[in-house]
Amino acid sequence: MDDYPLLNLFWTMLEFFLWVLWFFLLFKIISDIFRSQDLGGWGKAGWTIFVILLPFLGVFVYVIARGRSMGERDMEQARRTDAAFKAYVRDAAAPDGGGGGPSGHVDELAKLADLKNSGALTEVEYQRAKDKLLA
């Protein structure tokens, strides 16, 4: 390491970073090719062969030709993922969402609070029932 100057170390780190960036872009484009709904089988095969056989030219041509729609597909995928997550949360939090799930605990806690507020339960009984429910 004594004969390896600091500038060469920085240059090596830059080259390594650019290779990692290049492979990330290559995998992103290949996944976008297969995710695309507007390309047929032959189009996907052609783009894949082009990107694999001539990687630098293929990636640059793909980004120029389909870069805008690539971003739109990413946004649409993010919207679908967000909608699926929100639907899952709504289903999990629904009153009939699994009998004893989080909403069942909420209902039971509300009933316990009502019983405590009406005077049917003492503070000690309320805390004991709440701890048992949350355990």
Short mmCIF file of C-alpha atoms in Angstrom, two decimals:
data_model
loop_
_atom_site.label_atom_id
_atom_site.label_comp_id
_atom_site.label_asym_id
_atom_site.label_seq_id
_atom_site.Cartn_x
_atom_site.Cartn_y
_atom_site.Cartn_z
CA MET A 1 0.00 0.00 0.00
CA ASP A 2 2.99 2.31 0.28
CA ASP A 3 3.26 2.72 -3.48
CA TYR A 4 -0.48 3.32 -4.06
CA PRO A 5 -1.12 7.10 -3.99
CA LEU A 6 -4.18 8.61 -2.40
CA LEU A 7 -5.42 9.94 -5.75
CA ASN A 8 -5.37 6.40 -7.16
CA LEU A 9 -7.43 5.26 -4.17
CA PHE A 10 -10.04 7.93 -4.90
CA TRP A 11 -10.04 6.97 -8.57
CA THR A 12 -10.55 3.29 -7.67
CA MET A 13 -13.44 4.20 -5.37
CA LEU A 14 -15.03 6.26 -8.16
CA GLU A 15 -14.69 3.39 -10.62
CA PHE A 16 -16.22 0.97 -8.11
CA PHE A 17 -19.11 3.36 -7.46
CA LEU A 18 -19.74 3.77 -11.19
CA TRP A 19 -19.78 -0.01 -11.72
CA VAL A 20 -22.30 -0.45 -8.89
CA LEU A 21 -24.39 2.36 -10.36
CA TRP A 22 -24.16 0.78 -13.81
CA PHE A 23 -25.34 -2.63 -12.61
CA PHE A 24 -28.17 -1.02 -10.67
CA LEU A 25 -29.30 0.78 -13.82
CA LEU A 26 -28.97 -2.39 -15.89
CA PHE A 27 -31.11 -4.45 -13.48
CA LYS A 28 -33.64 -1.61 -13.21
CA ILE A 29 -34.03 -1.52 -16.99
CA ILE A 30 -34.32 -5.30 -17.30
CA SER A 31 -37.01 -5.37 -14.61
CA ASP A 32 -38.79 -2.48 -16.34
CA ILE A 33 -38.75 -4.37 -19.64
CA PHE A 34 -40.55 -7.33 -18.08
CA ARG A 35 -42.93 -5.14 -16.04
CA SER A 36 -44.04 -3.11 -19.04
CA GLN A 37 -47.63 -3.82 -20.11
CA ASP A 38 -47.37 -2.06 -23.48
CA LEU A 39 -44.58 -4.30 -24.82
CA GLY A 40 -45.41 -7.65 -26.35
CA GLY A 41 -43.33 -10.78 -26.05
CA TRP A 42 -41.19 -10.01 -29.10
CA GLY A 43 -40.61 -6.45 -27.93
CA LYS A 44 -39.50 -7.65 -24.51
CA ALA A 45 -37.24 -10.27 -26.09
CA GLY A 46 -35.74 -7.71 -28.48
CA TRP A 47 -35.03 -5.13 -25.78
CA THR A 48 -33.57 -7.81 -23.49
CA ILE A 49 -31.25 -9.13 -26.18
CA PHE A 50 -30.24 -5.58 -27.13
CA VAL A 51 -29.49 -4.65 -23.50
CA ILE A 52 -27.55 -7.87 -22.84
CA LEU A 53 -25.52 -8.05 -26.07
CA LEU A 54 -24.71 -4.33 -26.30
CA PRO A 55 -25.13 -3.19 -22.70
CA PHE A 56 -23.88 0.40 -22.90
CA LEU A 57 -25.66 1.25 -26.11
CA GLY A 58 -28.76 -0.77 -25.18
CA VAL A 59 -29.17 0.92 -21.81
CA PHE A 60 -28.68 4.40 -23.21
CA VAL A 61 -31.08 3.82 -26.10
CA TYR A 62 -33.67 2.33 -23.71
CA VAL A 63 -33.42 5.30 -21.34
CA ILE A 64 -33.76 7.73 -24.26
CA ALA A 65 -36.62 5.85 -25.94
CA ARG A 66 -38.61 4.71 -22.92
CA GLY A 67 -37.31 6.73 -19.98
CA ARG A 68 -40.46 8.79 -19.51
CA SER A 69 -42.76 5.78 -19.56
CA MET A 70 -40.32 4.02 -17.22
CA GLY A 71 -40.91 6.75 -14.63
CA GLU A 72 -44.66 6.57 -15.16
CA ARG A 73 -44.59 2.80 -14.59
CA ASP A 74 -42.65 3.35 -11.36
CA MET A 75 -45.23 5.87 -10.16
CA GLU A 76 -48.11 3.56 -11.08
CA GLN A 77 -46.46 0.67 -9.22
CA ALA A 78 -46.02 2.90 -6.16
CA ARG A 79 -49.70 3.92 -6.34
CA ARG A 80 -50.81 0.27 -6.60
CA THR A 81 -48.59 -0.73 -3.68
CA ASP A 82 -49.92 2.15 -1.58
CA ALA A 83 -53.52 1.29 -2.43
CA ALA A 84 -52.94 -2.38 -1.57
CA PHE A 85 -51.38 -1.42 1.76
CA LYS A 86 -54.26 0.92 2.62
CA ALA A 87 -56.79 -1.77 1.67
CA TYR A 88 -54.97 -4.25 3.90
CA VAL A 89 -55.00 -1.82 6.82
CA ARG A 90 -58.73 -1.11 6.30
CA ASP A 91 -59.50 -4.84 6.20
CA ALA A 92 -57.39 -5.56 9.27
CA ALA A 93 -59.00 -2.73 11.24
CA ALA A 94 -62.58 -3.57 10.21
CA PRO A 95 -64.91 -4.61 13.06
CA ASP A 96 -65.31 -8.09 11.54
CA GLY A 97 -61.67 -8.26 10.50
CA GLY A 98 -60.66 -11.48 12.11
CA GLY A 99 -62.58 -11.76 15.41
CA GLY A 100 -60.18 -10.89 18.19
CA GLY A 101 -57.84 -8.86 16.04
CA PRO A 102 -56.88 -5.29 16.80
CA SER A 103 -60.43 -4.03 16.35
CA GLY A 104 -61.75 -6.65 18.78
CA HIS A 105 -59.36 -5.32 21.42
CA VAL A 106 -60.48 -1.78 20.71
CA ASP A 107 -64.12 -2.74 21.16
CA GLU A 108 -63.36 -4.59 24.39
CA LEU A 109 -61.35 -1.65 25.74
CA ALA A 110 -64.21 0.70 24.90
CA LYS A 111 -66.65 -1.55 26.77
CA LEU A 112 -64.33 -1.69 29.78
CA ALA A 113 -64.02 2.11 29.79
CA ASP A 114 -67.81 2.45 29.66
CA LEU A 115 -68.20 0.03 32.57
CA LYS A 116 -65.60 1.97 34.57
CA ASN A 117 -67.23 5.31 33.77
CA SER A 118 -70.67 4.01 34.76
CA GLY A 119 -69.29 2.81 38.10
CA ALA A 120 -69.75 -0.91 37.46
CA LEU A 121 -65.98 -1.47 37.69
CA THR A 122 -63.50 -0.06 40.15
CA GLU A 123 -60.16 1.32 38.99
CA VAL A 124 -58.35 -1.82 40.16
CA GLU A 125 -60.81 -4.12 38.35
CA TYR A 126 -60.55 -1.98 35.22
CA GLN A 127 -56.73 -2.11 35.23
CA ARG A 128 -56.75 -5.87 35.84
CA ALA A 129 -59.20 -6.50 32.96
CA LYS A 130 -57.28 -4.16 30.67
CA ASP A 131 -53.96 -5.83 31.42
CA LYS A 132 -55.51 -9.25 30.82
CA LEU A 133 -56.96 -8.08 27.49
CA LEU A 134 -53.72 -6.52 26.28
CA ALA A 135 -51.53 -9.44 27.35
#
